Amino acid sequence: MVCRLVAVSAWGALAAQALVAGPWSDRNLPALERAIRLVQNMSLAEKISTLHGPATGPTGGCKSSPDCAYVGNVKGIERLDTPPLTLNDGPQGFRTPSGEGTSTSFPSGLTIAASFDVEAAREWGSSMGKEFYDKGSNIQLGPGLCLARVPLNGRNFEYLAGEDPYLGSAIAKAAVEGIQSQKVVANAKHWVLNSQETARGSVSEDADERTRYELYYPPFEGAVAGGVGSAMCSYNKINGVFSCENKETLRDLKEGLGFTGFVMSDWGATHSPSLAQGLDMEMPAAAWMNEEMLKPALDAGVVTEEKLDEAVVRIFRPLFEVGVMDEPTSTWDWKKINKNVTTAASIASARKLSALSTVLLKNERGVLPLPRGKSLALLGFAGGYPVTHGGGSGAVTPSHVTWPLQGIERAAGDTASVHFDDGTNLTSAAALAASADYAVVFVGTTSHEAQDRVSLSLDDGCDDCRGNKHQQNKLVEVVAQANRNCIVVASVPGHVLMPWSEDVPAILVNFMPGQEVGSAIADVLFGDVNPTARLPLTFPRRVEDTELSPAQYPGLPDPRHPDYNYYTEKLLVGYRLYDAHRLQPLFPFGHGLSYTSFAYSDLAVRGTTVSFSVENSGKVAGAEVAQLYLGFPESAGEPPLQLKAFRKTQVLKPGEREAVEIQLSLRDLSVWCSKKHSWTVAQGTFKVMIGASSRDLRLHGELNPTMEQVYL
Ligand code: GLC
């Protein structure tokens, strides 16, 4: 050990700015090799120093920066001049821990899922990642990947899976690639089954292995496929064992999913020095994964030094992979946290991404797009304090907010007249609506980390949305009565009830749209952007259709302080439940209209290759999101249908068509076999369904994987 240390110090003189030069410096070496060589040259104390935050973490009163300038901080190793690890929230942009400098409030994870557009997800990742880099942060604590099992979950807005594992995996892969293209390590969170906020720190989420692998793991698999460098184990227990010391589920992540990065705990979610179980880093402080705790475990052989080395290698491998280790150490200067990093480019990106994630649910009589030069009444959240983001650790203070009133005034045309009323006085709101050619009602609610929503009503959850007097549903009713051209724009954190949906001709949903909500919604309302987004969740017609038993949510024995809940619904979440129980949703998963229309034809299934055509059969240019659903053979015990692919076409002119070809994998045809702990191709005939949503299936075919294909 001594000779190696001497050898390294001889190299030390060569390096001024970056990591001390050594056997790990060759950039042509694979990142894993570089990490192994670096760790081989660390002392025991140096290795352990990388496994935790400052002893008195930010929540423990740590005052001095740079030791705790960010949400999570790991000191660099001075002798080797390794960079400090500067971890920061969150999944939808850089959250300034105490208000320093600007950053951009981007659309939320669920909102990006609604784009059904992997290129949009990649841009979302790279736009955020650039701001993290500019702020001196080298680990972004996002994307959030939990499936929306519980409609009332307070953090559904943050998670980019919606209710479908395939959608989550496709969007996650691209988002991670985008973030990590900016020399910032992404973080797949929260591993795993963090499906509710009620009693999140103690509740045990109890689900069987097949349910975990088929529904809850795939979004994380997508992140792994995108090369994600870190993951965050969650507060909850799984089947009675805390996630951050749960050997089974941490092994599922590292061995089952092939994750090669490192696992950090959620903040305060470490309950023991759990190296042996698979935890690699404690955040934010150092209560457990520190020298005095680990040395006895090492001496007693409970933890081996190679297990310790493996954890440290897992930490440095992604740091080499994305380029953190080859940046001058000054890049990660904590004083950058005070920089204003919002740029014209990030504002343009936030605007574009919000428009690409705005779902057109209804458009009767072609009310939309709005003609320019008309008189417009804007009601509700159109003015000050529009709903832009959800609350908690993922909340990003917008560098500024473009209100819908501002965006629409700019876009409405010179001869237009635009008037606003915040809707707190229903009589004046109705009078204004009656006086205009068109009335656009902006409704919204939001939700928050650490608490679940009290209901799916628009009239709950927006207590801190100034100007909201909890009468949004009434506001829509009176405006719809006052003006037949009533358009509703809803900014919501997930599922929502729309009791007035039959009474209005047009409805748009932009979820948690971020700070450029005003410009983006104007782009869609006036047709500068032809909407392409789709629902990543089923919107219920009746609240009873979403209800879970107390044993399922929030759990038992006392639903107010549950100790455990059971995933007895197994695979029947979201549209899978609606289809299996033949329930009628208000708006189905995958639904979203365009200002044009599309025709599907020429379905052909050859082996596992599915091809078809999509034609723009309408009058204006637009892009379609064609979806492929599979119905498994009866014997497989799967839900009636499940999304296995989607393709967003190019923008097609009227009459133009695009040929689509999808190559299904054997994994797409497989179910998880808990006995063998592996995937097995289902035997028999599959139904192939192509369409514009899970309930708008236009083409039907069959697929029979031949034996040689199965045993390729
Ligand atoms: C929180 C969240 C996690 C966040 C972390 C740091 O409790 O669960 O998503 O990244 O703490 O703020």
XYZ file of C-alpha atoms and ligand atoms in Angstrom:
724
model
C 0.000 0.000 0.000
C 2.769 2.476 0.964
C 4.732 1.984 -2.265
C 1.606 2.521 -4.351
C 0.885 5.753 -2.482
C 4.461 6.953 -3.040
C 4.156 6.087 -6.757
C 1.053 8.197 -7.043
C 2.536 11.203 -5.304
C 5.391 11.155 -7.845
C 2.766 11.595 -10.525
C 1.109 14.315 -8.516
C 3.516 16.987 -9.741
C 2.300 16.542 -13.315
C -1.263 17.560 -12.635
C -2.197 21.132 -11.888
C -5.891 21.490 -12.486
C -7.565 18.135 -12.829
C -7.452 14.768 -11.175
C -3.850 13.912 -10.295
C -2.326 12.024 -13.222
C -1.850 8.354 -12.593
C -2.464 4.918 -14.116
C -6.125 5.959 -14.435
C -5.446 9.019 -16.609
C -5.501 7.350 -20.011
C -8.776 8.498 -21.553
C -8.619 5.626 -24.021
C -9.083 3.153 -21.205
C -12.648 1.981 -20.457
C -14.228 3.909 -17.586
C -14.408 0.756 -15.488
C -10.668 0.171 -15.824
C -9.916 3.780 -14.937
C -12.136 3.561 -11.862
C -10.509 0.314 -10.736
C -7.025 1.810 -11.113
C -8.007 4.937 -9.189
C -9.524 2.940 -6.330
C -6.453 0.699 -6.181
C -4.503 3.833 -5.310
C -6.782 4.986 -2.522
C -6.254 4.452 1.158
C -9.034 2.850 3.221
C -9.928 6.207 4.729
C -10.104 7.804 1.284
C -12.378 5.045 0.004
C -14.771 5.387 2.934
C -14.769 9.181 2.575
C -16.516 8.797 -0.801
C -19.450 6.861 0.650
C -21.220 9.657 2.496
C -21.964 13.342 2.878
C -20.520 15.704 5.508
C -20.870 14.433 9.063
C -23.276 17.227 9.857
C -25.113 17.186 6.530
C -27.118 20.155 5.250
C -30.000 19.027 7.414
C -27.591 18.581 10.323
C -26.578 22.191 10.464
C -23.566 22.025 8.171
C -22.934 25.648 7.425
C -19.666 26.032 5.633
C -19.624 25.889 1.861
C -18.269 24.171 -0.135
C -18.893 21.311 2.278
C -22.641 21.586 1.919
C -23.508 24.115 -0.740
C -25.576 21.609 -2.699
C -28.401 19.315 -1.698
C -25.856 16.489 -1.516
C -22.089 16.884 -1.105
C -19.149 14.478 -1.060
C -15.717 15.970 -0.547
C -13.026 15.367 -3.142
C -9.892 13.417 -2.190
C -7.286 16.126 -1.809
C -4.218 13.935 -2.390
C -5.613 12.728 -5.715
C -7.486 15.951 -6.449
C -10.676 14.092 -7.287
C -13.573 16.516 -7.838
C -16.153 17.054 -5.086
C -19.482 15.350 -5.814
C -22.124 18.069 -6.033
C -25.573 16.457 -6.058
C -28.665 18.560 -6.617
C -32.401 18.344 -7.189
C -34.356 17.692 -9.122
C -36.161 15.851 -11.875
C -37.441 18.990 -13.632
C -34.592 21.430 -13.251
C -31.965 22.824 -10.859
C -33.525 23.674 -7.510
C -31.474 26.374 -5.837
C -31.149 25.195 -2.225
C -31.436 28.722 -0.887
C -32.507 30.874 -3.775
C -29.122 31.649 -5.330
C -29.103 32.687 -9.002
C -31.641 31.671 -11.634
C -32.413 28.311 -13.209
C -35.244 27.224 -15.468
C -38.447 25.588 -14.313
C -38.922 23.007 -17.066
C -42.050 20.904 -17.606
C -42.219 18.057 -15.077
C -41.389 14.397 -15.680
C -45.012 13.326 -16.155
C -45.494 16.241 -18.535
C -42.597 15.075 -20.713
C -44.067 11.571 -20.683
C -47.188 13.082 -22.281
C -45.062 14.119 -25.260
C -44.648 10.427 -26.258
C -41.573 11.866 -27.957
C -38.159 10.396 -27.133
C -36.341 13.223 -28.903
C -38.229 15.706 -26.716
C -37.220 13.685 -23.665
C -33.590 13.770 -24.763
C -33.724 17.529 -25.243
C -35.404 17.918 -21.844
C -32.489 15.993 -20.320
C -29.760 17.922 -22.092
C -31.380 21.316 -21.433
C -31.566 20.543 -17.713
C -28.150 18.873 -17.629
C -26.503 21.969 -19.104
C -27.920 24.120 -16.313
C -26.661 21.655 -13.682
C -23.190 21.772 -15.247
C -23.266 25.562 -15.309
C -24.242 25.562 -11.647
C -21.227 23.381 -10.809
C -23.354 20.307 -10.121
C -22.138 16.947 -11.439
C -25.018 14.720 -10.285
C -28.663 15.564 -11.077
C -31.144 13.933 -8.718
C -33.483 12.892 -11.472
C -35.324 11.658 -13.479
C -38.087 10.333 -11.237
C -39.321 6.984 -12.576
C -42.023 5.565 -10.314
C -45.132 4.179 -12.005
C -48.365 6.036 -11.185
C -49.970 3.167 -9.276
C -51.910 5.503 -6.948
C -53.809 8.353 -8.658
C -53.651 10.406 -5.442
C -49.868 10.081 -5.106
C -48.480 13.563 -4.378
C -45.409 13.008 -6.600
C -46.955 11.562 -9.766
C -46.155 14.895 -11.462
C -42.437 14.211 -11.055
C -42.402 10.718 -12.510
C -42.009 10.103 -16.234
C -43.637 6.659 -16.415
C -47.264 7.659 -16.124
C -49.144 4.383 -15.847
C -47.223 2.384 -18.395
C -43.876 0.582 -18.002
C -42.986 0.701 -21.702
C -43.687 4.441 -21.973
C -41.590 4.972 -18.854
C -38.681 2.913 -20.157
C -38.561 4.659 -23.548
C -38.763 8.176 -22.103
C -36.333 7.389 -19.268
C -33.621 6.097 -21.615
C -33.669 9.272 -23.695
C -33.883 11.622 -20.704
C -30.870 9.981 -19.057
C -28.874 10.151 -22.295
C -29.719 13.847 -22.512
C -28.677 14.660 -18.958
C -25.451 12.675 -19.137
C -24.475 14.248 -22.462
C -23.743 17.380 -20.372
C -21.081 15.786 -18.141
C -23.615 15.343 -15.364
C -24.502 11.956 -13.881
C -28.242 11.247 -13.840
C -30.056 9.516 -10.981
C -32.853 6.957 -11.385
C -35.249 7.442 -8.491
C -36.796 6.266 -6.267
C -35.859 2.618 -6.306
C -38.428 1.092 -5.745
C -42.242 0.930 -5.253
C -42.278 4.469 -3.850
C -45.894 4.685 -4.993
C -47.296 6.985 -2.329
C -46.285 9.777 -0.022
C -48.511 8.725 2.888
C -46.161 7.323 5.547
C -43.454 7.095 2.891
C -40.710 6.790 5.488
C -42.032 3.644 7.074
C -44.733 1.973 4.984
C -43.973 -1.406 3.477
C -45.041 -1.705 -0.146
C -45.685 -5.387 -0.653
C -45.590 -6.670 -4.228
C -44.670 -9.991 -5.802
C -41.662 -10.416 -8.059
C -43.583 -10.738 -11.337
C -45.505 -7.516 -10.640
C -42.253 -5.714 -9.826
C -40.441 -6.916 -12.924
C -43.324 -6.390 -15.376
C -44.711 -3.077 -14.098
C -42.385 -1.192 -11.741
C -38.858 -2.069 -12.894
C -39.054 -1.281 -16.651
C -38.731 2.532 -16.329
C -35.527 1.889 -14.361
C -34.455 -0.613 -17.025
C -34.876 2.170 -19.549
C -32.626 4.386 -17.453
C -30.068 1.558 -17.264
C -30.266 1.183 -21.040
C -29.499 4.905 -21.202
C -26.372 4.320 -19.113
C -27.658 5.947 -15.924
C -24.786 6.385 -13.501
C -26.649 6.456 -10.199
C -29.890 5.395 -8.551
C -31.609 6.433 -5.345
C -33.121 3.862 -3.022
C -36.400 5.000 -1.542
C -37.710 5.692 1.958
C -40.248 2.869 2.008
C -39.868 -0.791 2.783
C -40.505 -3.493 0.222
C -42.024 -6.664 1.660
C -41.002 -5.595 5.144
C -37.379 -4.529 4.517
C -36.246 -0.924 4.027
C -35.351 -0.312 0.426
C -31.823 0.962 1.191
C -30.939 -2.246 3.018
C -33.079 -4.605 0.977
C -30.680 -7.170 -0.384
C -33.292 -8.713 -2.711
C -34.436 -5.573 -4.487
C -30.965 -4.022 -4.604
C -29.780 -7.272 -6.187
C -32.708 -7.039 -8.641
C -31.404 -3.612 -9.649
C -27.731 -4.551 -9.943
C -28.024 -8.126 -11.218
C -31.583 -8.365 -12.566
C -31.422 -5.090 -14.465
C -27.650 -4.982 -14.971
C -27.191 -1.583 -13.303
C -23.446 -0.788 -13.051
C -23.626 2.616 -11.366
C -23.977 3.383 -7.663
C -26.938 3.420 -5.311
C -27.292 6.397 -2.976
C -29.919 6.565 -0.270
C -32.746 9.012 -0.295
C -32.123 11.745 2.234
C -32.157 10.061 5.598
C -33.235 6.706 4.166
C -30.090 4.864 5.349
C -30.765 2.622 8.321
C -27.488 0.727 8.676
C -24.009 0.487 7.129
C -25.666 -1.436 4.282
C -22.716 -1.978 1.977
C -23.235 -5.738 2.125
C -26.892 -5.355 1.111
C -25.992 -3.189 -1.895
C -26.131 0.434 -0.734
C -23.101 2.380 -2.014
C -23.555 5.899 -0.619
C -25.387 7.517 2.282
C -27.038 10.889 1.742
C -27.019 13.584 2.942
C -24.866 12.963 5.984
C -22.655 10.246 7.474
C -24.600 8.530 10.233
C -23.895 4.982 9.038
C -21.563 4.696 6.050
C -18.613 6.167 7.937
C -15.313 4.892 9.224
C -16.296 4.165 12.798
C -19.290 2.123 11.614
C -17.589 0.392 8.708
C -14.237 -0.435 10.238
C -15.661 -2.879 12.822
C -17.747 -4.437 10.025
C -14.595 -4.764 7.928
C -12.592 -6.150 10.829
C -15.352 -8.645 11.592
C -15.576 -9.647 7.925
C -19.239 -8.634 7.777
C -18.143 -6.321 4.998
C -15.166 -7.289 2.863
C -12.706 -4.775 1.431
C -13.586 -5.936 -2.075
C -17.231 -5.083 -1.342
C -16.014 -1.672 -0.253
C -13.865 -1.373 -3.378
C -16.841 -2.414 -5.526
C -18.939 0.419 -4.084
C -16.225 3.013 -4.705
C -15.620 1.720 -8.231
C -19.392 1.971 -8.881
C -19.221 5.617 -7.794
C -16.253 6.599 -9.955
C -17.090 4.564 -13.059
C -19.973 6.843 -14.184
C -17.985 9.906 -13.188
C -15.327 8.760 -15.672
C -17.957 7.684 -18.201
C -19.760 11.022 -18.478
C -16.564 13.086 -18.266
C -16.716 14.538 -14.740
C -13.226 13.234 -13.883
C -11.570 14.828 -16.900
C -12.910 18.330 -16.276
C -10.623 20.715 -14.411
C -11.575 20.432 -10.745
C -12.417 24.153 -10.859
C -15.414 23.211 -13.060
C -17.134 21.979 -9.937
C -16.552 25.192 -7.989
C -19.422 25.505 -5.498
C -19.545 29.273 -5.992
C -21.128 28.631 -9.409
C -24.329 27.821 -7.549
C -24.986 31.560 -7.484
C -24.814 31.904 -11.256
C -27.834 32.794 -13.369
C -27.981 29.825 -15.731
C -31.307 30.436 -17.445
C -30.544 31.322 -21.051
C -32.569 32.222 -24.137
C -31.890 28.661 -25.303
C -33.287 27.119 -22.118
C -36.351 29.343 -22.249
C -36.944 28.359 -25.881
C -36.517 24.710 -24.918
C -38.954 24.990 -21.986
C -41.494 26.594 -24.315
C -41.089 23.980 -27.044
C -41.243 21.070 -24.592
C -44.374 22.366 -22.893
C -46.133 22.734 -26.258
C -45.025 19.198 -27.240
C -46.522 17.923 -23.962
C -49.890 19.675 -24.206
C -52.661 17.158 -24.867
C -55.728 18.128 -26.899
C -58.449 16.021 -25.296
C -61.482 17.420 -27.085
C -62.129 19.788 -29.995
C -65.738 19.838 -31.151
C -66.811 21.981 -34.079
C -63.153 22.677 -34.744
C -63.282 25.423 -32.141
C -59.487 25.184 -32.025
C -57.132 26.470 -33.280
C -58.273 29.979 -32.380
C -58.482 32.462 -35.243
C -56.429 35.607 -34.710
C -57.982 39.043 -34.386
C -60.938 37.984 -32.252
C -62.159 39.057 -28.843
C -60.942 36.680 -26.165
C -61.977 36.372 -22.532
C -59.306 34.675 -20.378
C -60.525 33.403 -17.027
C -58.914 31.803 -13.980
C -55.156 31.163 -13.830
C -54.457 32.927 -17.121
C -53.029 35.950 -15.351
C -50.670 36.181 -12.357
C -49.577 32.946 -10.644
C -50.472 30.387 -13.295
C -49.967 26.794 -12.135
C -46.500 25.789 -13.371
C -45.008 23.157 -11.084
C -45.530 20.778 -8.201
C -44.126 21.171 -4.687
C -41.334 19.635 -2.661
C -37.709 18.759 -3.385
C -38.425 18.748 -7.118
C -39.820 22.273 -7.167
C -37.798 24.718 -9.268
C -38.314 28.422 -8.667
C -38.919 29.803 -12.171
C -36.405 32.400 -13.315
C -39.503 34.180 -14.556
C -42.983 33.059 -15.662
C -44.658 33.878 -18.966
C -48.328 34.086 -18.083
C -50.939 32.774 -20.526
C -52.332 36.328 -20.644
C -48.941 37.592 -21.868
C -48.393 34.759 -24.326
C -51.884 35.084 -25.783
C -51.762 38.866 -26.046
C -48.537 38.517 -28.034
C -50.023 35.909 -30.357
C -53.654 37.044 -30.738
C -53.074 39.511 -33.534
C -53.264 43.315 -33.798
C -57.020 43.535 -34.110
C -57.659 41.155 -31.233
C -59.046 42.237 -27.898
C -57.972 40.199 -24.897
C -59.492 40.603 -21.433
C -58.736 38.768 -18.204
C -60.705 37.947 -15.077
C -59.263 35.682 -12.370
C -62.628 34.025 -11.863
C -63.036 34.687 -8.175
C -66.270 36.565 -8.922
C -68.394 34.194 -10.997
C -70.838 36.869 -12.087
C -68.187 39.135 -13.550
C -66.420 36.148 -15.095
C -69.638 35.055 -16.827
C -70.307 38.588 -18.038
C -66.829 38.894 -19.545
C -67.166 35.456 -21.163
C -70.515 36.404 -22.706
C -69.008 39.541 -24.252
C -66.220 37.724 -26.147
C -65.978 35.591 -29.283
C -64.073 32.929 -27.322
C -63.691 32.225 -23.597
C -60.585 30.320 -22.405
C -60.762 29.104 -18.800
C -57.427 28.246 -17.178
C -57.974 25.805 -14.344
C -55.390 23.947 -12.362
C -54.271 22.312 -9.207
C -51.001 20.975 -7.966
C -49.568 18.452 -5.535
C -46.616 18.055 -3.274
C -43.956 15.718 -1.991
C -44.516 14.183 1.448
C -48.284 14.300 1.129
C -50.830 12.699 -1.167
C -53.674 14.579 -2.824
C -56.932 14.706 -0.866
C -58.944 14.157 -4.032
C -58.762 14.244 -7.822
C -60.904 17.366 -7.864
C -59.691 20.631 -9.350
C -61.055 22.290 -6.242
C -58.488 20.589 -3.977
C -54.741 20.929 -3.818
C -54.194 24.483 -4.918
C -54.341 26.271 -1.591
C -51.186 28.227 -2.383
C -52.348 29.115 -5.892
C -53.310 32.722 -5.269
C -56.562 33.797 -6.880
C -57.980 30.316 -6.614
C -61.127 30.237 -4.581
C -61.763 26.521 -4.856
C -64.585 27.001 -7.283
C -62.919 26.109 -10.541
C -65.488 23.526 -11.540
C -68.215 26.103 -10.946
C -66.214 28.652 -12.915
C -66.092 26.325 -15.929
C -69.847 25.709 -15.668
C -70.769 29.398 -15.661
C -68.389 30.250 -18.483
C -69.660 27.337 -20.584
C -73.202 28.617 -20.094
C -72.154 32.159 -21.026
C -70.203 31.310 -24.181
C -70.562 28.260 -26.456
C -66.945 28.684 -27.564
C -65.615 27.779 -24.155
C -62.127 26.237 -24.119
C -60.666 24.746 -20.925
C -56.916 24.559 -20.303
C -56.082 22.370 -17.287
C -52.690 22.385 -15.545
C -52.729 19.327 -13.310
C -50.225 17.086 -11.423
C -51.783 13.859 -12.745
C -55.236 12.273 -12.862
C -58.087 14.768 -12.546
C -61.900 14.736 -12.586
C -63.668 16.846 -15.223
C -67.393 16.908 -14.315
C -67.982 19.582 -16.994
C -66.306 17.705 -19.855
C -69.609 17.214 -21.735
C -70.448 20.927 -21.413
C -67.438 22.407 -23.224
C -66.349 21.948 -26.872
C -62.585 21.966 -26.266
C -60.189 20.796 -23.546
C -56.378 20.980 -23.358
C -54.186 19.524 -20.566
C -50.605 20.736 -20.091
C -49.935 18.948 -16.757
C -47.119 20.801 -14.911
C -46.005 23.008 -17.822
C -43.070 24.904 -16.320
C -42.283 28.585 -16.580
C -42.958 29.060 -20.289
C -46.592 28.004 -19.896
C -47.892 31.240 -21.437
C -45.918 31.121 -24.676
C -46.418 27.394 -25.079
C -50.180 27.416 -24.632
C -50.484 30.355 -27.039
C -48.475 28.352 -29.618
C -50.971 25.494 -29.304
C -54.166 27.571 -29.025
C -53.431 29.518 -32.226
C -52.147 26.457 -34.094
C -48.510 27.512 -34.391
C -47.921 24.117 -32.812
C -50.288 21.367 -33.894
C -50.723 19.250 -30.733
C -49.190 15.739 -30.770
C -49.122 14.846 -27.056
C -50.961 11.880 -25.539
C -52.324 10.992 -22.115
C -49.754 9.058 -20.067
C -52.551 8.268 -17.599
C -56.195 7.243 -17.818
C -58.504 10.127 -16.891
C -61.417 8.611 -14.938
C -65.066 9.184 -15.707
C -65.949 8.268 -12.120
C -63.735 8.547 -9.062
C -64.956 5.091 -7.974
C -63.109 3.632 -10.945
C -59.772 4.708 -9.469
C -60.394 3.654 -5.910
C -58.208 1.115 -4.195
C -59.126 -0.726 -1.014
C -57.525 0.548 2.218
C -55.324 -2.556 2.138
C -54.023 -1.486 -1.261
C -53.782 2.226 -0.461
C -52.863 3.879 1.786
C -52.460 0.650 3.760
C -53.228 -0.975 7.078
C -53.803 -1.364 9.953
C -54.469 2.366 10.250
C -54.883 4.080 6.836
C -53.733 7.336 8.420
C -50.460 5.749 9.553
C -50.193 2.574 7.505
C -47.494 0.009 8.199
C -47.956 -1.904 4.977
C -50.031 -2.140 1.831
C -50.571 -4.945 -0.644
C -50.308 -4.729 -4.421
C -53.133 -7.219 -4.776
C -54.112 -5.606 -8.064
C -50.836 -7.042 -9.421
C -50.649 -6.042 -13.109
C -54.035 -4.261 -13.237
C -52.918 -0.640 -12.961
C -54.295 2.175 -15.122
C -55.689 1.152 -18.506
C -54.840 -2.442 -17.713
C -57.444 -2.268 -14.933
C -59.991 -0.432 -17.095
C -59.640 -3.001 -19.886
C -59.757 -6.019 -17.583
C -62.875 -4.709 -15.813
C -64.423 -3.214 -18.962
C -64.611 0.223 -17.383
C -65.270 3.319 -19.508
C -62.655 6.050 -18.923
C -63.383 9.700 -19.505
C -60.260 9.924 -21.679
C -58.162 6.778 -22.257
C -54.436 6.174 -21.950
C -52.649 7.261 -25.141
C -55.462 9.612 -26.184
C -54.663 12.956 -27.770
C -56.143 14.805 -30.747
C -54.541 16.812 -33.520
C -55.827 19.706 -35.621
C -55.701 17.255 -38.496
C -56.661 13.542 -38.716
C -54.819 10.367 -39.611
C -55.709 7.137 -41.385
C -53.974 3.813 -40.700
C -53.572 1.044 -43.274
C -51.488 -1.827 -44.685
C -50.799 -3.747 -41.480
C -48.374 -6.612 -42.046
C -46.900 -8.951 -39.431
C -43.876 -10.967 -40.532
C -42.340 -12.930 -37.684
C -41.804 -10.262 -35.031
C -41.715 -7.373 -37.500
C -44.856 -5.242 -37.637
C -45.348 -2.687 -40.386
C -48.172 -0.331 -41.342
C -48.823 3.079 -42.883
C -50.090 6.337 -41.427
C -51.557 9.004 -43.694
C -52.525 12.577 -42.916
C -56.179 12.499 -43.946
C -56.947 16.014 -42.745
C -56.439 19.564 -43.949
C -53.353 20.774 -42.043
C -49.872 19.391 -41.460
C -49.312 17.382 -38.314
C -47.515 14.458 -36.696
C -49.177 11.326 -35.298
C -48.131 9.102 -32.382
C -48.953 5.622 -33.582
C -49.149 3.048 -30.783
C -48.657 -0.714 -30.868
C -50.459 -2.785 -28.255
C -50.118 -6.541 -27.769
C -52.753 -8.919 -26.447
C -50.889 -11.907 -24.960
C -52.128 -15.484 -25.391
C -54.855 -16.254 -22.853
C -52.630 -18.695 -20.990
C -50.068 -15.999 -20.199
C -52.242 -14.409 -17.516
C -51.608 -10.891 -18.779
C -53.983 -7.878 -18.980
C -56.090 -7.594 -22.184
C -53.565 -5.337 -23.918
C -50.349 -3.522 -23.214
C -48.273 -0.885 -24.980
C -45.139 -2.357 -26.551
C -44.094 0.418 -28.963
C -44.976 3.892 -30.145
C -43.696 5.924 -33.072
C -44.117 9.623 -33.567
C -44.194 10.232 -37.320
C -42.548 13.123 -39.066
C -44.804 16.125 -39.640
C -46.980 14.928 -42.540
C -48.604 17.292 -45.034
C -52.247 16.587 -45.951
C -52.289 13.444 -48.072
C -48.724 12.487 -47.149
C -48.133 9.080 -45.611
C -45.343 7.447 -43.654
C -44.459 3.768 -43.571
C -43.792 2.578 -40.016
C -41.859 -0.582 -39.172
C -41.492 -1.889 -35.623
C -39.196 -4.770 -34.714
C -40.528 -6.423 -31.574
C -38.016 -8.177 -29.320
C -38.459 -11.519 -27.630
C -38.572 -9.586 -24.394
C -41.663 -7.788 -25.722
C -43.315 -11.205 -26.016
C -42.255 -12.405 -22.589
C -43.647 -12.632 -19.084
C -41.622 -12.770 -15.872
C -41.340 -16.245 -14.442
C -40.811 -15.887 -10.690
C -39.834 -19.532 -10.294
C -36.941 -19.233 -12.735
C -36.331 -15.555 -11.940
C -36.192 -14.853 -15.662
C -38.184 -13.796 -18.685
C -39.998 -16.443 -20.692
C -41.583 -15.980 -24.131
C -45.326 -16.624 -23.907
C -46.482 -19.484 -26.084
C -49.348 -19.051 -28.503
C -50.911 -16.388 -30.651
C -50.596 -12.697 -29.822
C -53.077 -10.053 -30.902
C -51.366 -7.104 -32.563
C -53.289 -3.807 -32.334
C -52.212 -0.526 -33.861
C -53.950 2.728 -33.073
C -54.109 6.300 -31.843
C -54.805 5.342 -28.217
C -55.475 2.278 -26.056
C -59.158 2.630 -26.949
C -58.817 3.792 -30.569
C -57.374 0.700 -32.233
C -57.455 0.940 -35.987
C -55.567 -2.139 -37.289
C -55.718 -5.704 -35.969
C -53.430 -8.633 -36.715
C -51.849 -11.705 -35.152
C -48.326 -12.702 -34.275
C -47.055 -16.225 -33.761
C -43.409 -16.357 -32.759
C -42.031 -19.465 -34.388
C -40.031 -21.804 -32.204
C -36.728 -20.933 -33.878
C -37.388 -17.255 -33.176
C -38.093 -18.072 -29.551
C -34.882 -20.014 -29.069
C -32.664 -17.715 -31.112
C -36.150 14.015 -0.828
C -36.673 13.276 -2.001
C -35.659 13.046 -3.088
C -34.718 14.235 -3.146
C -33.939 14.263 -1.848
C -33.008 15.480 -1.782
O -36.709 13.610 0.366
O -37.413 12.084 -1.770
O -36.355 12.867 -4.324
O -33.847 14.124 -4.257
O -34.780 14.258 -0.702
O -33.767 16.646 -1.682
